[in-house]
Coordinates of N, CA, C and O in Angstrom, one line a residue:
M15 N 101.7 99.7 77.4 CA 100.2 99.4 77.5 C 99.0 101.6 77.9 O 99.9 102.1 77.4
R16 N 98.2 101.0 75.9 CA 97.7 102.6 76.4 C 96.4 101.9 76.8 O 96.4 101.0 76.6
V17 N 96.0 103.4 77.0 CA 94.9 103.5 78.2 C 93.9 104.1 78.0 O 94.5 105.3 77.4
A18 N 92.3 103.7 77.6 CA 91.7 105.3 77.4 C 90.9 105.2 78.0 O 90.2 103.9 79.3
L19 N 90.5 106.5 78.2 CA 89.7 106.9 79.4 C 88.5 108.2 79.0 O 89.2 108.5 78.4
H20 N 87.2 108.0 80.2 CA 86.1 108.9 79.5 C 85.8 109.8 81.1 O 85.1 109.4 81.8
T21 N 86.3 110.8 80.7 CA 84.7 111.9 81.7 C 84.8 112.8 81.8 O 84.4 113.2 80.0
K22 N 83.4 114.2 82.5 CA 82.9 114.6 82.0 C 83.8 116.3 82.5 O 83.0 116.1 83.9
V23 N 83.2 117.3 82.3 CA 83.8 118.2 82.5 C 82.1 119.4 82.3 O 81.2 119.1 82.1
R24 N 81.8 120.0 83.9 CA 81.0 120.1 83.8 C 81.0 121.5 82.8 O 82.2 123.0 81.5
A25 N 80.0 122.2 82.5 CA 80.2 122.8 80.9 C 80.1 124.2 81.4 O 81.1 125.0 81.2
D26 N 79.9 124.4 82.8 CA 80.0 125.6 82.9 C 82.2 125.7 83.4 O 81.7 127.7 84.1
R27 N 81.8 124.4 83.4 CA 83.6 125.1 84.4 C 84.5 124.7 82.8 O 85.5 124.6 83.3
V28 N 84.6 124.6 81.5 CA 84.7 124.3 80.3 C 86.1 125.4 80.4 O 87.0 125.0 80.1
E29 N 86.0 126.4 80.1 CA 87.4 127.7 80.3 C 88.2 126.9 81.5 O 89.5 127.0 81.5
E30 N 87.5 127.1 82.4 CA 89.0 126.2 83.6 C 89.8 125.6 83.6 O 90.5 125.2 83.7
Y31 N 88.3 124.8 83.1 CA 89.3 122.6 82.6 C 91.1 123.7 81.5 O 91.4 122.7 82.2
E32 N 90.3 124.3 80.6 CA 91.5 123.5 80.3 C 92.4 124.8 80.3 O 93.6 124.4 80.1
A33 N 92.2 125.9 81.1 CA 93.2 126.5 81.6 C 94.2 126.1 82.5 O 95.2 126.6 82.7
A34 N 93.2 125.2 83.7 CA 94.2 124.3 84.4 C 95.4 123.5 83.3 O 96.5 123.9 84.5
H35 N 94.7 123.3 82.2 CA 95.5 122.3 81.6 C 96.7 123.2 81.4 O 97.4 122.4 80.0
R36 N 96.8 124.3 80.7 CA 97.8 124.9 80.0 C 98.6 125.6 81.0 O 99.7 126.0 80.9
E37 N 98.4 124.5 82.8 CA 99.7 125.3 84.1 C 99.5 123.7 84.8 O 99.4 123.8 86.0
V38 N 99.3 122.6 84.3 CA 99.8 121.6 84.9 C 101.0 121.7 85.6 O 102.1 122.0 85.2
P39 N 101.2 121.9 86.8 CA 102.6 121.4 87.8 C 103.7 121.5 86.5 O 103.3 119.9 86.8
A40 N 104.6 121.7 87.1 CA 105.7 120.9 86.4 C 106.1 119.6 87.9 O 106.4 118.9 86.8
E41 N 106.1 119.2 89.0 CA 106.2 118.7 89.7 C 105.4 117.0 89.8 O 105.6 116.0 89.6
L42 N 104.6 117.6 88.6 CA 103.0 116.8 88.5 C 104.1 116.1 87.8 O 103.2 114.6 87.0
V43 N 103.7 116.5 85.7 CA 104.5 116.3 85.2 C 104.9 115.1 85.2 O 104.8 114.5 85.2
A44 N 106.5 115.7 85.6 CA 107.9 115.3 86.9 C 107.0 113.3 87.5 O 107.5 112.1 86.8
A45 N 106.5 114.2 88.1 CA 105.8 112.6 89.0 C 106.0 111.5 87.7 O 105.0 110.3 87.8
I46 N 104.3 112.2 87.0 CA 103.7 111.0 86.3 C 104.5 110.6 85.2 O 104.5 109.1 84.9
R47 N 105.4 111.2 84.8 CA 106.4 110.8 83.9 C 107.6 109.5 84.9 O 107.9 108.4 84.1
A48 N 107.9 109.9 85.7 CA 108.4 108.9 86.8 C 108.3 107.8 87.1 O 108.1 106.8 87.4
A49 N 106.8 108.1 87.5 CA 105.4 107.0 87.4 C 105.5 105.7 86.2 O 104.8 105.0 86.6
G50 N 106.3 106.4 84.8 CA 105.8 105.4 84.6 C 105.0 105.9 82.2 O 104.6 104.6 82.0
A51 N 104.7 106.7 83.1 CA 104.3 107.3 81.9 C 104.2 108.0 81.0 O 105.3 108.8 81.0
E52 N 105.0 107.5 79.3 CA 105.4 107.8 77.9 C 104.8 108.8 77.0 O 105.1 110.1 77.1
R53 N 102.7 108.7 77.6 CA 102.7 109.8 76.8 C 101.2 110.0 77.4 O 100.8 108.7 77.9
W54 N 100.4 111.6 77.5 CA 98.7 111.4 77.4 C 98.9 112.5 77.0 O 98.8 113.6 76.8
T55 N 97.5 112.1 76.8 CA 96.4 112.8 76.1 C 95.0 113.0 75.1 O 94.6 112.3 76.1
I56 N 94.5 114.6 76.4 CA 93.5 114.6 76.2 C 92.2 114.9 75.1 O 92.9 116.5 75.4
W57 N 91.5 115.3 74.9 CA 90.4 115.6 73.2 C 89.0 115.7 74.5 O 88.9 115.0 75.5
R58 N 88.5 117.5 74.0 CA 86.5 117.2 74.1 C 86.1 117.4 72.7 O 87.0 118.1 72.1
S59 N 85.3 116.8 73.2 CA 84.0 117.5 72.5 C 82.9 117.5 73.8 O 82.3 116.9 74.5
G60 N 82.4 119.4 73.1 CA 81.7 119.5 74.2 C 81.9 119.5 76.0 O 82.8 119.9 76.1
T61 N 81.6 118.8 76.8 CA 81.7 118.6 77.8 C 82.5 117.3 77.8 O 83.2 116.8 79.3
D62 N 82.9 116.2 76.6 CA 83.4 114.9 76.2 C 84.9 115.5 77.0 O 85.3 115.6 75.8
L63 N 85.3 114.4 77.5 CA 87.2 114.4 77.4 C 87.3 113.0 77.6 O 86.9 111.9 78.3
F64 N 88.2 113.0 75.9 CA 88.4 111.7 76.0 C 90.2 111.4 76.4 O 91.2 113.1 75.6
H65 N 91.1 110.3 77.0 CA 92.3 110.6 77.9 C 92.8 109.2 77.0 O 92.5 108.0 77.0
V66 N 93.7 109.0 76.4 CA 94.5 108.0 75.5 C 96.4 108.3 76.7 O 96.0 109.2 76.3
L67 N 96.4 107.0 77.3 CA 97.6 106.9 78.1 C 98.5 105.5 78.3 O 97.6 105.1 77.7
D68 N 99.7 106.5 77.4 CA 100.3 105.1 77.2 C 101.0 105.4 78.7 O 102.1 106.0 78.5
C69 N 102.0 104.4 79.0 CA 102.7 103.6 80.0 C 103.3 102.0 80.5 O 102.4 101.0 79.3
A70 N 104.1 101.8 81.3 CA 104.1 100.4 80.5 C 103.1 100.1 82.4 O 102.9 98.4 81.7
D71 N 102.6 99.9 82.7 CA 101.9 99.6 83.8 C 100.5 100.6 84.6 O 101.7 101.7 85.3
Y72 N 99.9 100.5 84.6 CA 98.9 101.5 85.3 C 98.1 101.3 85.9 O 98.5 102.5 86.8
S73 N 98.7 100.2 86.7 CA 98.6 99.9 88.1 C 99.6 100.5 89.0 O 99.1 101.2 89.8
R74 N 100.3 100.6 88.4 CA 101.8 100.6 89.1 C 102.1 101.9 88.6 O 102.4 102.7 89.6
L75 N 101.5 102.9 88.0 CA 101.8 104.0 87.8 C 100.3 105.1 88.8 O 100.7 106.2 89.6
L76 N 99.0 104.4 89.3 CA 98.3 105.1 89.6 C 98.6 104.9 91.1 O 98.5 105.8 92.0
A77 N 99.1 103.7 91.7 CA 99.7 103.2 93.1 C 101.0 104.1 93.2 O 101.7 104.8 94.8
A78 N 102.2 104.9 92.3 CA 103.0 105.6 93.0 C 102.5 107.3 93.0 O 103.2 107.6 93.8
L79 N 101.4 107.6 92.0 CA 100.4 108.3 92.5 C 99.4 109.5 93.8 O 99.8 110.4 93.7
D80 N 99.3 107.7 93.9 CA 98.2 107.6 94.5 C 98.1 108.5 95.7 O 97.4 108.9 96.2
R81 N 99.1 108.9 96.6 CA 99.2 109.4 97.7 C 100.1 111.0 97.4 O 101.3 111.7 98.6
L82 N 101.1 111.1 96.4 CA 102.3 112.6 95.6 C 101.1 114.3 96.9 O 99.6 113.8 95.4
P83 N 101.9 114.6 97.4 CA 100.8 116.0 98.1 C 99.8 116.7 96.8 O 99.4 117.0 96.3
V84 N 101.3 116.5 95.1 CA 100.8 117.1 94.6 C 99.8 116.7 93.4 O 99.3 117.7 93.2
N85 N 99.8 115.4 93.6 CA 98.8 114.5 92.9 C 97.2 115.0 93.3 O 96.2 114.7 93.0
I86 N 97.2 114.6 94.6 CA 96.1 114.9 95.7 C 95.6 116.1 95.0 O 94.4 116.8 95.2
A87 N 96.1 117.3 95.3 CA 96.3 118.9 95.1 C 95.2 118.6 93.2 O 94.1 119.3 93.6
W88 N 95.4 118.4 92.5 CA 95.2 118.1 91.4 C 94.1 117.7 91.2 O 93.2 117.5 90.9
Q89 N 94.4 116.4 91.6 CA 92.7 115.0 91.8 C 91.3 116.5 92.5 O 90.2 116.3 91.6
A90 N 91.6 116.6 93.4 CA 90.7 117.9 94.1 C 90.0 118.5 93.7 O 88.7 119.1 93.1
R91 N 91.0 119.9 92.9 CA 91.2 120.7 91.9 C 90.4 120.5 90.5 O 89.0 121.0 90.1
M92 N 90.8 119.3 89.7 CA 89.7 118.4 88.9 C 88.2 118.3 89.8 O 87.4 118.1 88.5
G93 N 88.5 117.1 90.2 CA 86.8 116.8 90.7 C 85.8 118.2 90.9 O 85.0 117.8 91.3
E94 N 86.6 119.4 91.3 CA 86.0 120.8 91.6 C 85.5 121.4 89.3 O 84.5 121.9 90.0
L95 N 85.7 120.6 89.2 CA 86.2 120.8 87.8 C 84.8 119.6 87.0 O 84.2 119.7 85.1
L96 N 84.5 118.6 87.2 CA 84.2 117.7 86.2 C 83.2 117.0 87.0 O 82.6 117.2 87.9
D97 N 82.0 116.6 86.0 CA 81.1 115.8 86.3 C 81.6 114.8 86.8 O 80.5 113.9 87.1
V98 N 82.2 114.1 85.9 CA 82.3 112.2 86.1 C 83.9 112.4 86.0 O 84.8 113.1 85.4
V99 N 83.7 111.5 87.7 CA 85.0 111.5 87.4 C 86.1 110.6 87.1 O 85.5 109.4 88.2
H100 N 87.2 110.2 87.3 CA 87.9 108.9 86.6 C 88.6 109.0 88.6 O 88.6 109.9 89.3
D101 N 88.7 108.1 88.7 CA 89.3 107.5 90.1 C 90.6 107.1 89.6 O 91.4 106.2 89.4
Y102 N 91.5 108.4 89.9 CA 92.9 107.9 89.9 C 93.2 107.9 90.7 O 95.0 107.7 90.9
S103 N 93.2 106.9 91.2 CA 92.9 106.3 93.7 C 93.8 105.2 92.3 O 93.1 104.4 91.7
A104 N 94.8 104.4 93.2 CA 95.6 103.1 93.0 C 94.3 102.2 92.8 O 93.8 101.2 91.6
E105 N 93.1 102.5 93.3 CA 91.5 101.4 93.3 C 91.3 101.7 91.8 O 89.8 100.6 91.2
G106 N 91.5 103.2 91.3 CA 90.7 102.8 89.8 C 91.1 101.9 89.1 O 90.7 102.5 87.6
A107 N 91.9 101.7 88.7 CA 93.1 100.7 87.9 C 91.9 100.1 86.6 O 93.2 99.8 85.5
D108 N 91.2 99.7 87.1 CA 90.5 98.8 85.6 C 89.6 99.9 85.6 O 88.8 99.3 84.5
A109 N 88.7 101.4 85.4 CA 88.0 101.6 85.2 C 88.1 102.3 83.6 O 87.3 103.0 82.7
G110 N 89.6 101.6 82.7 CA 89.7 102.1 81.6 C 88.8 102.0 80.6 O 87.8 100.2 80.9
L111 N 88.6 102.6 79.5 CA 87.6 101.9 78.1 C 87.7 100.7 77.9 O 89.4 100.2 77.2
P112 N 86.9 99.7 77.9 CA 87.5 98.2 77.0 C 87.7 98.4 75.2 O 86.5 99.9 74.9
V113 N 88.3 98.1 74.9 CA 88.9 98.5 73.4 C 87.9 97.5 72.4 O 87.5 96.0 72.5
V114 N 86.8 97.9 71.7 CA 86.6 97.6 70.9 C 86.5 97.3 69.7 O 86.0 96.0 68.8
W115 N 87.7 98.6 68.4 CA 88.5 97.7 67.3 C 90.1 98.5 67.3 O 89.6 99.5 67.7
E116 N 90.8 97.7 67.1 CA 91.9 98.8 66.1 C 92.3 98.1 64.9 O 92.5 97.2 64.1
L117 N 92.7 99.2 64.6 CA 93.4 99.2 63.0 C 94.2 98.0 63.1 O 95.6 98.1 64.1
P118 N 93.8 96.3 62.3 CA 95.2 95.7 62.2 C 96.2 96.7 61.5 O 96.3 97.2 60.8

């Protein structure tokens, strides 16, 4: 399944946000893959962040990451950098953007 998400980085924290993503902890990357993510890409336009995530089951992925200390620490760090924060806990599984159009 493909999930699209939208978040916003704080205007005064863009550089810090990008720097953090150049150094995503290997343990977190491994946990995201083990939870079923095949690919995750984030694009930035100004302070708007657009995520596209390919995974087998988004709800299951979030549930697998929900209580992992490395993910909890990462989400806390991101919470300091973002204006609009996506709920990456198991309860946030329905927060994806709705599909409007797709090239057939």
